[in-house]
Amino acid sequence: MADQTPPRTYETPPAERPITEAEAARSAGLAHNEHIKIASGYLRGTLADGLLAHATGAISEDDGQLVKFHGMYLQDDRDIRAERTKKKLEKAFSFMIRLRIAGGVVTPKQWLALDDIATTYAGSALRATTRQTFQYHGVIKSNLKRTMAAIDATLLDTIAACGDVNRNVMAATNPAQSGAHKVAYELAKDISDSLLPKTNAWREIWLDGERVVGGEDAAEIEPVYGRTYLPRKFKTVIAVPPSNEVDIFAHDLGFIAILDAAGQVTGWNVTVGGGMGMTHGETDTFPRTADVMLFCEPEEAIKVAEAVMTVQRDWGNRKVRKNARLKYTIERYGLAAFRAEVETRVGHAFPDPKPFSFTGNGDRYGWTEGDDGRHHLTLYVASGRIKDYPDGGAQLLTGLRRIAEIHEGDFRLTGNQNVIIANVPSEKRAEIEALVDQYGMTKGASALRRNSMACVALPTCGLALAESERYLPDLMTELEASLASHGLQDDEITIRMTGCPNGCARPYIAEIGFVGRGPERYHLYLGAAFDGSRLGKLYAEDVNASEIKTLLDPLFAAYAKGKTPGERFGDYLIRDGYVTKTINGPDFHEKTGALKSAA
Ligand code: SRM
Ligand code: SF4
């Protein structure tokens, strides 16, 4: 369970709530994005016109913020940015499109359609994300509407996949717990639907839907969000112990299933205030693990979700965007005040959370049998990139297409960027197994790789300071050799890398976390918990590949020698005094990680 937050002094919450739109508009010093939202006419802006401007592959800066609510980002190919600037050419603009797939479940028919879209418009690749959905990269402006129409035809959409709204809702996928998984998945879908923006802008702009005329009444158009939506992104997730593969402590809002002896869900512990993003050198920004706030009955989960989100809507910081996430709201006003307001809005008090425990935040690879007798195969997908790899590498795109053509169950994306071929009847297992082998797909990898994640970073991410997805595999090859030399090749250790401090692969809750600082340089974080409930600490600053190996090798040696039975790497480093334990929130920046050297 997450460590308790030490006592702090909190601000008094706003006296009157909710803050009205007029008040919000009048308030001096609102962040620029607030003005963009107010002026956008419920997320329309000048997007429709911008799409018709053929002289550029881009859209305006303000529309670039709005288009996120539609599930898209304007990007450019950073590998050729300098060359194009030298030639005085416009950047090589294209769009990243992120789907909304609650719980990460897609049918074989949808899979085939999504594959077709990738092949036609997006460089023949699907990218499974750390939040159980797919992204397309490299869609050019002139193909956007065609791509969106094709997505719509799959009965999926991209509404609220990004932007200041409740985003794709994640749910536990652990196939061995079929019954509880089903309940978690249903809740994810219900929350996703009930907290979805209601504006017609998406259909209107991308599918030439009819313009809904008149009506400036926010209560009618966006009854929950209003004109200004949320202060910042908002992420919701459902976990089923003992697996924490969805990393519940990293999200704004979470529901932890409380199971009875028969494995039935009896209710939910509600978590609030997790988040990873921070800015290098700004200690008023920090990652934070969520607090476990209260217990609610199954039928109250949606009401609680809406109450948590609307308190954040009304209390969140709309002036300083970097402090706008729910984690800062809770740090500002305190968990007790936040909980009291949630209870007021729902209309009654809730019991305290019930006991639970997690064992890890990774996936279970290979075949598993669910409690309903169906079979499930979790495939390892390096950094979630589903494509046909060159030089004899896995033919992941083609292989999964072949499987989708014969599969009768469904596919599930995991929060660790992997794919589960789920609900396979016994008689189909051998056929699927043969295709997995034929196309070189892998049911496993080294213990380190099985517990690894890297964010996209270069060349598409505009915020990347360093490589991640393209670099972590090579670094792991070297670390695997080091681990093997100490007899640790089978030890499960979580390792994650991101190209900047935004934390898209949740590196601060990996036992070994790398966070990009600049080209080929990373901050190294150590001492997080294997189950994702404790943040690591900064151990070494600005280290390059050879320094990383030099720093980690003696720590692996010490761990091999000093660990007690079952002791995890992160826990060992704290017990033996290599790093201090992070309590939570602002304490993350408390000096120091490196207490003693293993060399
Ligand atoms: Fe993320 C922004 C990719 C999960 C925290 N994230 C971005 C952008 C869109 C860059 C941008 O704003 O221009 C990245 C696009 C890269 C690209 O080329 O595709 C990006 N984030 C991703 C994905 C694709 C990483 C991956 O390798 O899978 C993940 C998509 C998830 C999804 O399906 O919705 C992704 N991002 C996360 C997570 C992990 C999570 O939610 O479990 C986090 C940390 C948790 C959190 O939100 O605190 C995360 N992304 C951020 C942030 C920092 C937010 C903050 O509070 O400070 C940004 C930057 C921002 O919002 O300003 C960001
Ligand atoms: Fe981009 Fe940074 Fe997210 Fe990596 S962590 S995808 S570099 S925003």
XYZ file of C-alpha atoms and ligand atoms in Angstrom:
670
model
C 0.000 0.000 0.000
C 1.113 3.617 -0.583
C 3.053 5.267 2.227
C 1.197 7.844 4.256
C 1.665 11.483 3.388
C 3.422 13.357 6.209
C 1.434 16.139 7.938
C 1.354 19.359 5.945
C -0.377 22.727 6.147
C -3.216 23.003 3.689
C -5.036 25.928 2.136
C -8.709 26.479 2.838
C -10.798 25.159 -0.043
C -12.815 27.628 -2.123
C -15.820 28.759 -0.064
C -18.402 28.673 -2.823
C -18.612 25.968 -5.417
C -18.905 25.335 -8.248
C -17.097 28.334 -9.679
C -19.328 29.657 -12.427
C -18.132 30.117 -15.966
C -18.586 33.867 -15.708
C -16.396 33.929 -12.623
C -13.823 31.788 -14.308
C -13.761 34.032 -17.364
C -13.436 37.133 -15.228
C -10.633 35.842 -13.053
C -7.410 37.535 -13.902
C -4.410 35.430 -14.797
C -6.095 32.323 -16.151
C -3.756 30.046 -18.077
C -3.845 30.625 -21.835
C -5.464 27.230 -22.444
C -8.466 28.361 -20.385
C -9.043 31.228 -22.808
C -8.673 28.863 -25.763
C -11.357 26.616 -24.292
C -13.709 29.522 -23.504
C -13.402 30.923 -27.029
C -13.607 27.539 -28.760
C -17.385 27.143 -28.886
C -17.197 23.769 -27.187
C -14.012 22.498 -28.828
C -14.574 23.760 -32.372
C -12.149 26.675 -32.642
C -11.102 27.198 -36.248
C -10.354 23.519 -36.809
C -12.739 23.020 -39.721
C -11.171 25.947 -41.615
C -7.656 24.957 -40.618
C -8.094 21.564 -42.256
C -8.840 23.291 -45.544
C -5.647 25.371 -45.486
C -3.635 23.287 -47.940
C -0.561 25.539 -47.964
C 0.611 24.049 -44.683
C 0.648 20.611 -43.133
C 0.037 22.195 -39.731
C -2.855 23.886 -37.942
C -2.804 27.041 -35.793
C -1.253 26.941 -32.356
C -4.558 27.378 -30.516
C -6.231 24.716 -32.655
C -3.223 22.529 -31.823
C -4.351 22.686 -28.178
C -8.008 22.059 -29.044
C -7.366 19.146 -31.356
C -6.058 17.207 -28.353
C -9.629 16.960 -27.054
C -10.384 15.216 -30.364
C -7.586 12.690 -29.676
C -4.837 14.182 -31.833
C -1.487 15.918 -31.602
C 0.281 17.933 -34.234
C 3.848 16.583 -34.477
C 6.804 16.723 -36.822
C 9.553 14.257 -37.682
C 12.378 15.461 -35.430
C 14.938 13.261 -37.187
C 14.752 15.550 -40.213
C 13.815 18.815 -38.523
C 17.292 20.392 -38.709
C 17.793 19.369 -42.313
C 14.448 20.845 -43.348
C 15.114 24.068 -41.444
C 18.453 24.360 -43.256
C 16.653 23.947 -46.560
C 14.084 26.516 -45.418
C 11.321 23.931 -45.684
C 8.338 23.661 -43.380
C 8.766 21.001 -40.683
C 7.623 17.522 -41.770
C 4.267 17.851 -40.006
C 1.925 14.975 -39.343
C -0.579 13.993 -36.672
C -0.578 11.409 -33.949
C -4.065 9.987 -33.392
C -4.965 8.239 -30.132
C -8.020 6.040 -29.821
C -10.404 5.747 -26.913
C -10.655 2.057 -26.061
C -12.019 1.680 -22.530
C -10.333 -1.251 -20.820
C -8.253 -1.870 -23.958
C -10.596 -4.489 -25.427
C -11.048 -4.804 -29.214
C -12.788 -7.464 -31.279
C -10.961 -9.324 -34.081
C -13.085 -7.400 -36.605
C -11.993 -4.105 -35.065
C -8.391 -5.315 -34.992
C -8.473 -5.982 -38.736
C -9.978 -2.568 -39.426
C -7.406 -0.841 -37.198
C -4.627 -2.714 -38.975
C -6.053 -1.613 -42.317
C -6.055 2.034 -41.189
C -2.427 1.683 -40.043
C -1.431 0.211 -43.376
C -3.264 2.840 -45.412
C -2.554 6.027 -43.454
C -0.045 5.536 -40.666
C 3.211 3.943 -41.756
C 2.038 0.348 -41.269
C 2.365 0.450 -37.508
C 0.081 0.431 -34.499
C 1.484 1.701 -31.224
C 0.046 0.150 -28.055
C 0.357 2.752 -25.314
C 0.998 2.634 -21.583
C -2.716 3.328 -21.100
C -4.261 0.423 -22.993
C -5.015 2.029 -26.288
C -3.576 2.458 -29.779
C -1.908 5.422 -31.362
C -1.260 6.060 -35.021
C 1.747 8.152 -35.931
C 2.488 10.031 -39.131
C -1.039 10.739 -40.419
C -0.806 13.756 -42.732
C -3.348 16.540 -42.580
C -4.955 15.736 -45.917
C -5.681 12.192 -44.682
C -7.065 13.158 -41.279
C -10.747 13.108 -42.120
C -10.469 9.860 -44.064
C -8.635 8.281 -41.112
C -11.224 9.511 -38.628
C -14.080 8.233 -40.790
C -12.366 4.842 -40.947
C -11.976 4.832 -37.162
C -15.635 5.729 -36.744
C -16.562 2.806 -38.983
C -14.851 0.458 -36.486
C -17.323 1.703 -33.832
C -14.424 3.217 -31.915
C -13.552 6.888 -31.610
C -10.855 9.259 -30.415
C -13.044 11.608 -28.359
C -11.315 12.697 -25.155
C -8.324 10.426 -25.729
C -6.291 13.561 -24.939
C -7.133 17.049 -23.602
C -8.432 18.452 -20.308
C -11.075 15.778 -19.781
C -11.470 12.291 -18.357
C -9.374 10.200 -20.744
C -9.328 6.577 -21.796
C -10.346 4.559 -18.734
C -8.037 1.641 -18.009
C -9.096 -1.673 -16.493
C -7.317 -4.713 -15.106
C -6.741 -7.340 -17.764
C -5.453 -10.239 -15.675
C -6.987 -13.086 -17.670
C -6.802 -15.561 -14.828
C -9.534 -13.614 -13.017
C -12.187 -13.648 -15.698
C -15.132 -12.779 -13.449
C -13.521 -9.828 -11.695
C -12.032 -8.660 -14.972
C -15.480 -8.503 -16.519
C -16.767 -6.350 -13.664
C -13.723 -4.057 -13.883
C -14.139 -3.761 -17.636
C -17.839 -2.890 -17.352
C -17.049 -0.177 -14.818
C -14.317 1.225 -17.101
C -16.773 1.416 -19.995
C -19.497 3.007 -17.838
C -17.158 5.659 -16.447
C -15.729 6.353 -19.890
C -19.222 6.853 -21.317
C -20.662 8.859 -18.452
C -17.719 11.281 -18.277
C -17.428 11.741 -22.036
C -17.757 15.315 -23.346
C -21.172 15.809 -24.909
C -20.303 18.476 -27.529
C -21.068 17.489 -31.099
C -17.784 19.051 -32.301
C -16.062 15.712 -32.998
C -18.783 14.384 -35.327
C -19.227 17.757 -36.925
C -15.574 18.353 -37.772
C -14.375 14.867 -38.644
C -17.493 13.223 -40.014
C -19.180 16.280 -41.503
C -21.916 15.868 -38.938
C -24.689 18.373 -38.802
C -23.806 21.580 -36.970
C -25.881 21.834 -33.853
C -27.052 25.417 -34.032
C -27.776 27.879 -31.270
C -27.435 26.993 -27.681
C -24.799 28.721 -25.629
C -26.221 27.095 -22.534
C -23.387 25.118 -20.967
C -25.853 23.207 -18.798
C -27.384 21.796 -21.973
C -24.269 21.350 -24.106
C -21.762 20.187 -21.510
C -23.732 19.491 -18.318
C -20.746 18.080 -16.426
C -17.777 19.901 -17.918
C -19.154 23.337 -18.768
C -17.387 25.549 -21.260
C -13.960 25.282 -19.677
C -13.826 21.499 -19.216
C -11.232 20.473 -16.600
C -8.161 22.422 -15.487
C -5.959 19.626 -16.853
C -5.984 16.027 -18.050
C -7.734 13.510 -15.779
C -7.000 9.782 -15.792
C -9.099 6.978 -14.350
C -8.169 3.354 -13.832
C -9.648 0.164 -12.356
C -7.418 -2.455 -10.678
C -8.115 -5.967 -9.443
C -5.648 -7.203 -6.776
C -3.318 -8.948 -6.522
C -2.141 -7.554 -9.874
C -1.474 -3.834 -10.204
C -0.657 -4.045 -13.899
C -2.617 -0.839 -14.502
C -0.435 1.100 -12.028
C -3.304 2.456 -9.992
C -1.098 4.792 -7.942
C -0.038 6.767 -11.026
C -3.518 8.056 -11.882
C -5.831 10.849 -10.819
C -8.682 8.515 -9.913
C -8.660 4.788 -9.302
C -10.929 1.977 -8.172
C -9.383 -1.051 -6.473
C -11.659 -4.082 -6.482
C -12.327 -5.576 -3.060
C -12.967 -9.266 -3.562
C -14.710 -11.784 -1.339
C -13.415 -15.314 -0.784
C -15.092 -16.468 -4.016
C -13.333 -13.757 -6.034
C -16.501 -11.656 -6.483
C -16.234 -7.854 -6.422
C -17.962 -6.542 -3.282
C -17.035 -2.893 -3.769
C -14.206 -0.524 -4.547
C -11.494 1.346 -2.693
C -11.244 4.739 -4.335
C -7.809 6.269 -4.923
C -7.120 9.900 -5.788
C -4.216 12.164 -6.643
C -1.664 10.050 -8.457
C 0.395 11.438 -11.311
C 3.877 11.255 -12.775
C 4.626 14.458 -14.669
C 7.127 17.012 -13.393
C 9.579 19.554 -14.801
C 13.322 19.212 -14.298
C 14.605 21.752 -11.776
C 11.139 22.900 -10.611
C 10.540 21.395 -7.198
C 6.939 22.620 -7.036
C 6.236 19.949 -9.658
C 6.604 16.299 -8.672
C 5.324 12.787 -9.279
C 2.954 11.535 -6.613
C 1.418 8.190 -5.730
C -2.348 8.241 -5.197
C -3.966 8.180 -1.744
C -6.470 5.453 -0.945
C -9.410 7.632 0.109
C -12.574 5.642 0.817
C -14.602 2.507 0.109
C -17.775 2.551 -1.977
C -20.416 -0.004 -2.962
C -20.465 -1.119 -6.617
C -23.607 0.867 -7.466
C -22.053 4.116 -6.218
C -18.856 3.978 -8.263
C -20.098 6.204 -11.098
C -21.438 8.815 -8.670
C -18.101 8.854 -6.849
C -16.187 9.162 -10.127
C -18.279 12.131 -11.157
C -17.951 13.768 -7.738
C -14.149 13.375 -7.701
C -13.896 14.796 -11.187
C -16.189 17.752 -10.534
C -14.411 18.689 -7.298
C -11.208 18.764 -9.332
C -13.074 20.753 -12.015
C -13.966 23.382 -9.413
C -10.924 23.312 -7.114
C -8.141 22.633 -9.609
C -5.654 25.376 -10.414
C -6.693 27.101 -13.647
C -4.020 29.743 -13.443
C -0.844 27.700 -13.331
C -1.116 24.758 -15.705
C 1.904 22.947 -14.388
C 0.180 22.769 -10.982
C -3.285 21.987 -12.287
C -3.484 18.197 -11.915
C -5.554 16.649 -9.130
C -2.393 15.641 -7.246
C -1.604 19.326 -6.629
C -5.223 20.068 -5.637
C -4.947 17.386 -2.965
C -1.555 18.646 -1.828
C -3.038 22.149 -1.595
C -6.233 21.440 0.323
C -5.480 18.103 1.960
C -7.088 14.703 1.495
C -9.567 15.217 4.360
C -11.084 18.364 2.826
C -11.175 16.748 -0.588
C -12.910 13.638 0.715
C -15.438 15.708 2.681
C -16.380 17.595 -0.483
C -16.746 14.382 -2.498
C -19.021 13.014 0.237
C -21.080 16.218 0.270
C -21.583 16.026 -3.471
C -22.598 12.369 -3.387
C -24.846 13.063 -0.410
C -23.415 10.868 2.361
C -20.214 9.756 4.086
C -18.377 6.622 2.983
C -16.541 3.966 4.999
C -12.765 3.985 5.148
C -10.882 1.861 2.608
C -10.734 -1.925 3.091
C -7.502 -3.932 3.216
C -5.980 -5.090 -0.072
C -2.538 -5.954 -1.373
C -0.737 -5.965 -4.685
C 2.114 -8.240 -5.709
C 3.465 -6.453 -8.774
C 2.698 -4.110 -11.666
C 3.870 -6.287 -14.558
C 2.009 -8.605 -16.947
C 1.738 -12.395 -16.870
C 3.244 -13.688 -20.096
C 2.474 -16.796 -22.080
C -0.708 -18.860 -21.801
C -3.024 -18.647 -18.815
C -6.364 -20.269 -18.223
C -9.171 -18.107 -16.876
C -11.520 -19.229 -14.126
C -14.082 -19.741 -16.918
C -11.856 -22.299 -18.696
C -10.952 -20.003 -21.594
C -7.323 -19.538 -22.636
C -5.410 -16.279 -22.878
C -2.012 -15.610 -24.415
C -0.034 -12.522 -23.386
C 2.542 -11.546 -25.995
C 5.545 -9.390 -25.236
C 5.547 -6.337 -27.528
C 8.723 -4.257 -27.174
C 7.527 -0.731 -26.288
C 4.119 -1.530 -27.737
C 5.257 -1.020 -31.358
C 3.245 -3.423 -33.537
C 4.839 -3.588 -36.971
C 6.776 -5.988 -39.154
C 10.371 -5.735 -37.943
C 13.110 -5.866 -40.572
C 16.100 -8.223 -40.725
C 14.329 -11.403 -39.658
C 12.593 -9.708 -36.716
C 9.070 -10.535 -35.574
C 6.311 -9.950 -38.133
C 4.009 -8.600 -35.474
C 1.575 -6.660 -37.644
C 1.137 -9.464 -40.167
C 1.104 -12.206 -37.546
C -1.562 -10.528 -35.425
C -3.592 -9.847 -38.575
C -3.498 -13.572 -39.382
C -4.585 -14.341 -35.835
C -7.411 -11.772 -36.001
C -8.674 -13.503 -39.143
C -9.292 -16.754 -37.250
C -9.708 -15.575 -33.646
C -13.130 -15.908 -32.018
C -12.424 -14.189 -28.696
C -11.035 -10.690 -28.270
C -7.762 -8.790 -27.974
C -6.773 -6.891 -24.858
C -4.140 -4.220 -24.585
C -2.339 -4.095 -21.260
C -1.074 -1.063 -19.384
C 2.427 -2.385 -20.003
C 2.170 -1.951 -23.794
C 1.575 -5.668 -24.407
C -1.193 -7.578 -26.199
C -3.352 -10.412 -24.879
C -5.059 -12.757 -27.325
C -7.968 -13.410 -24.997
C -10.854 -15.839 -24.693
C -9.442 -18.574 -26.876
C -11.454 -21.813 -26.730
C -9.343 -24.946 -26.135
C -9.782 -26.183 -29.698
C -8.293 -22.986 -31.188
C -5.211 -22.824 -29.004
C -2.892 -24.886 -31.195
C -3.782 -22.913 -34.330
C -2.983 -19.627 -32.628
C 0.191 -21.020 -31.127
C 1.339 -22.072 -34.630
C 0.780 -18.557 -35.998
C 2.648 -17.016 -33.069
C 5.633 -19.218 -33.892
C 5.355 -18.764 -37.656
C 5.535 -14.957 -37.404
C 8.257 -14.872 -34.775
C 6.124 -13.362 -32.034
C 7.346 -13.818 -28.525
C 5.560 -15.121 -25.471
C 8.303 -13.916 -23.226
C 11.692 -12.265 -22.965
C 14.397 -11.892 -20.333
C 13.159 -11.137 -16.819
C 14.361 -7.546 -17.206
C 12.620 -7.015 -20.569
C 9.398 -8.584 -19.304
C 9.289 -5.804 -16.736
C 10.367 -2.952 -18.984
C 8.618 -0.018 -20.611
C 9.806 2.900 -22.702
C 7.809 5.884 -23.881
C 7.700 6.928 -27.536
C 10.070 9.927 -27.325
C 12.054 10.627 -30.538
C 11.366 11.111 -33.386
C 7.680 12.018 -32.983
C 7.315 13.400 -29.483
C 7.764 17.151 -29.501
C 8.733 17.174 -25.814
C 11.466 14.513 -25.871
C 14.874 15.565 -24.558
C 16.442 12.154 -25.146
C 15.780 8.840 -26.878
C 13.663 6.232 -25.118
C 11.864 3.577 -27.198
C 14.769 3.459 -29.655
C 17.414 3.249 -26.936
C 16.147 1.165 -23.997
C 16.421 -2.201 -25.852
C 20.172 -1.686 -26.411
C 20.753 -0.534 -22.860
C 18.899 -3.569 -21.549
C 21.117 -5.874 -23.585
C 24.082 -4.503 -21.670
C 22.335 -4.588 -18.309
C 21.234 -8.180 -18.924
C 24.895 -9.143 -19.255
C 25.683 -7.376 -16.007
C 22.759 -9.034 -14.198
C 23.747 -12.464 -15.543
C 27.300 -12.012 -14.321
C 25.851 -11.760 -10.788
C 23.446 -14.663 -11.263
C 20.430 -12.330 -11.380
C 19.215 -13.150 -14.900
C 15.938 -14.562 -13.596
C 15.220 -11.833 -11.062
C 12.212 -9.719 -11.948
C 13.198 -6.049 -11.710
C 11.067 -3.244 -13.145
C 12.938 -0.918 -15.503
C 11.416 2.009 -17.381
C 12.684 4.881 -19.473
C 11.208 8.154 -20.651
C 12.682 10.795 -22.917
C 11.651 13.640 -20.598
C 10.307 14.165 -17.069
C 6.630 13.955 -18.101
C 6.794 10.292 -17.145
C 4.698 8.656 -19.885
C 6.144 5.195 -19.112
C 5.734 5.842 -15.349
C 9.495 5.657 -14.651
C 9.305 7.079 -11.122
C 7.529 3.931 -9.929
C 9.956 1.523 -11.602
C 12.737 0.013 -9.510
C 15.175 1.344 -12.116
C 13.902 4.530 -13.719
C 15.621 6.584 -16.426
C 14.373 10.047 -17.243
C 15.791 11.962 -20.210
C 17.735 15.150 -19.483
C 19.311 15.836 -22.859
C 20.831 13.908 -25.761
C 22.169 10.616 -24.375
C 21.844 11.786 -20.773
C 19.427 10.564 -18.129
C 18.579 11.012 -14.474
C 18.637 7.645 -12.726
C 15.959 6.921 -10.112
C 16.150 3.944 -7.741
C 14.245 2.524 -4.791
C 10.663 2.343 -6.075
C 8.443 -0.559 -5.022
C 7.933 -3.573 -7.314
C 4.147 -3.245 -6.964
C 4.138 0.396 -8.063
C 3.104 1.833 -4.683
C 6.279 3.823 -3.843
C 8.244 6.363 -5.842
C 11.968 6.023 -6.407
C 14.571 8.688 -5.568
C 17.048 10.512 -7.733
C 20.243 8.471 -7.448
C 22.474 9.958 -10.142
C 22.116 13.003 -12.364
C 22.836 13.375 -16.068
C 24.386 9.972 -16.635
C 25.276 8.487 -20.015
C 25.305 4.831 -21.081
C 28.711 3.906 -19.700
C 28.085 5.740 -16.422
C 24.767 3.925 -16.062
C 26.506 0.554 -16.354
C 29.264 1.610 -13.974
C 26.702 2.738 -11.415
C 24.358 -0.230 -11.658
C 26.814 -3.114 -11.862
C 28.043 -2.817 -8.234
C 24.457 -2.373 -7.038
C 23.498 -5.621 -8.785
C 26.508 -7.296 -7.148
C 25.497 -6.013 -3.708
C 21.874 -7.099 -4.273
C 22.943 -10.588 -5.353
C 24.997 -10.918 -2.181
C 22.814 -9.130 0.336
C 19.171 -9.778 -0.568
C 16.965 -11.741 1.759
C 14.660 -14.432 0.249
C 12.053 -12.775 -1.968
C 13.411 -9.294 -1.331
C 12.898 -6.941 -4.272
C 15.679 -4.814 -5.752
C 14.002 -1.497 -4.849
C 13.339 -2.578 -1.253
C 16.868 -3.921 -0.871
C 18.461 -0.641 -1.980
C 16.546 1.165 0.755
C 17.155 -1.436 3.479
C 20.859 -1.531 2.835
C 21.129 2.262 2.720
C 21.827 2.983 -0.935
C 18.829 5.275 -1.339
C 16.383 6.913 1.025
C 12.744 5.967 0.924
C 10.404 8.424 -0.762
C 7.339 9.075 1.342
C 5.225 10.875 -1.271
C 4.686 14.052 -3.250
C 7.090 16.913 -2.506
C 9.311 14.525 -0.518
C 10.328 13.119 -3.903
C 12.794 15.969 -4.264
C 14.228 15.617 -0.760
C 17.925 14.905 -0.986
C 19.310 12.542 -1.454
C 19.125 9.338 -3.382
C 22.709 8.178 -3.300
C 23.559 7.620 0.365
C 26.407 5.235 -0.076
C 28.261 3.915 -3.059
C 28.439 0.229 -3.852
C 31.762 0.571 -5.663
Fe 2.100 11.043 -22.118
C 2.418 14.191 -23.244
C 2.856 9.906 -25.120
C 1.063 8.054 -21.104
C 2.309 12.093 -18.821
N 2.518 11.981 -23.841
C 2.554 13.315 -24.092
C 2.711 13.571 -25.601
C 1.352 13.703 -26.182
C 3.639 14.742 -25.982
C 3.007 16.096 -26.195
O 2.256 16.588 -25.341
O 3.300 16.690 -27.229
C 3.390 12.232 -26.024
C 3.195 11.818 -27.472
C 4.387 11.021 -27.952
C 4.173 10.392 -29.270
O 4.907 10.751 -30.204
O 3.330 9.522 -29.391
C 2.879 11.303 -24.950
N 1.876 9.358 -22.986
C 2.334 9.039 -24.225
C 2.209 7.547 -24.503
C 1.883 7.226 -25.944
C 3.520 6.882 -24.054
C 3.761 5.485 -24.516
O 4.904 5.236 -24.870
O 2.866 4.654 -24.522
C 1.132 7.187 -23.485
C -0.263 7.310 -24.033
C -1.264 6.920 -23.026
C -2.679 6.887 -23.515
O -3.024 5.924 -24.200
O -3.451 7.772 -23.178
C 1.344 8.264 -22.431
N 1.665 10.256 -20.291
C 1.374 8.942 -20.102
C 1.473 8.619 -18.726
C 1.303 7.227 -18.123
C -0.053 7.026 -17.565
O -0.938 7.875 -17.682
O -0.266 5.966 -16.994
C 1.843 9.773 -18.063
C 2.175 9.899 -16.563
C 0.993 9.886 -15.693
C 0.424 11.256 -15.542
O -0.400 11.645 -16.375
O 0.825 11.953 -14.622
C 1.953 10.798 -19.061
N 2.279 12.900 -21.149
C 2.393 13.078 -19.804
C 2.617 14.473 -19.547
C 2.830 15.121 -18.159
C 1.532 15.402 -17.495
C 1.712 16.177 -16.206
O 0.838 16.104 -15.358
O 2.702 16.873 -16.047
C 2.657 15.118 -20.805
C 2.881 16.606 -21.080
C 1.685 17.448 -20.770
O 0.591 16.977 -20.514
O 1.875 18.658 -20.786
C 2.448 14.098 -21.777
Fe 7.386 12.412 -24.931
Fe 8.302 12.873 -22.512
Fe 6.087 11.453 -22.828
Fe 8.376 10.396 -23.504
S 7.807 11.025 -21.417
S 6.519 10.392 -24.746
S 9.511 12.124 -24.228
S 6.319 13.579 -23.323
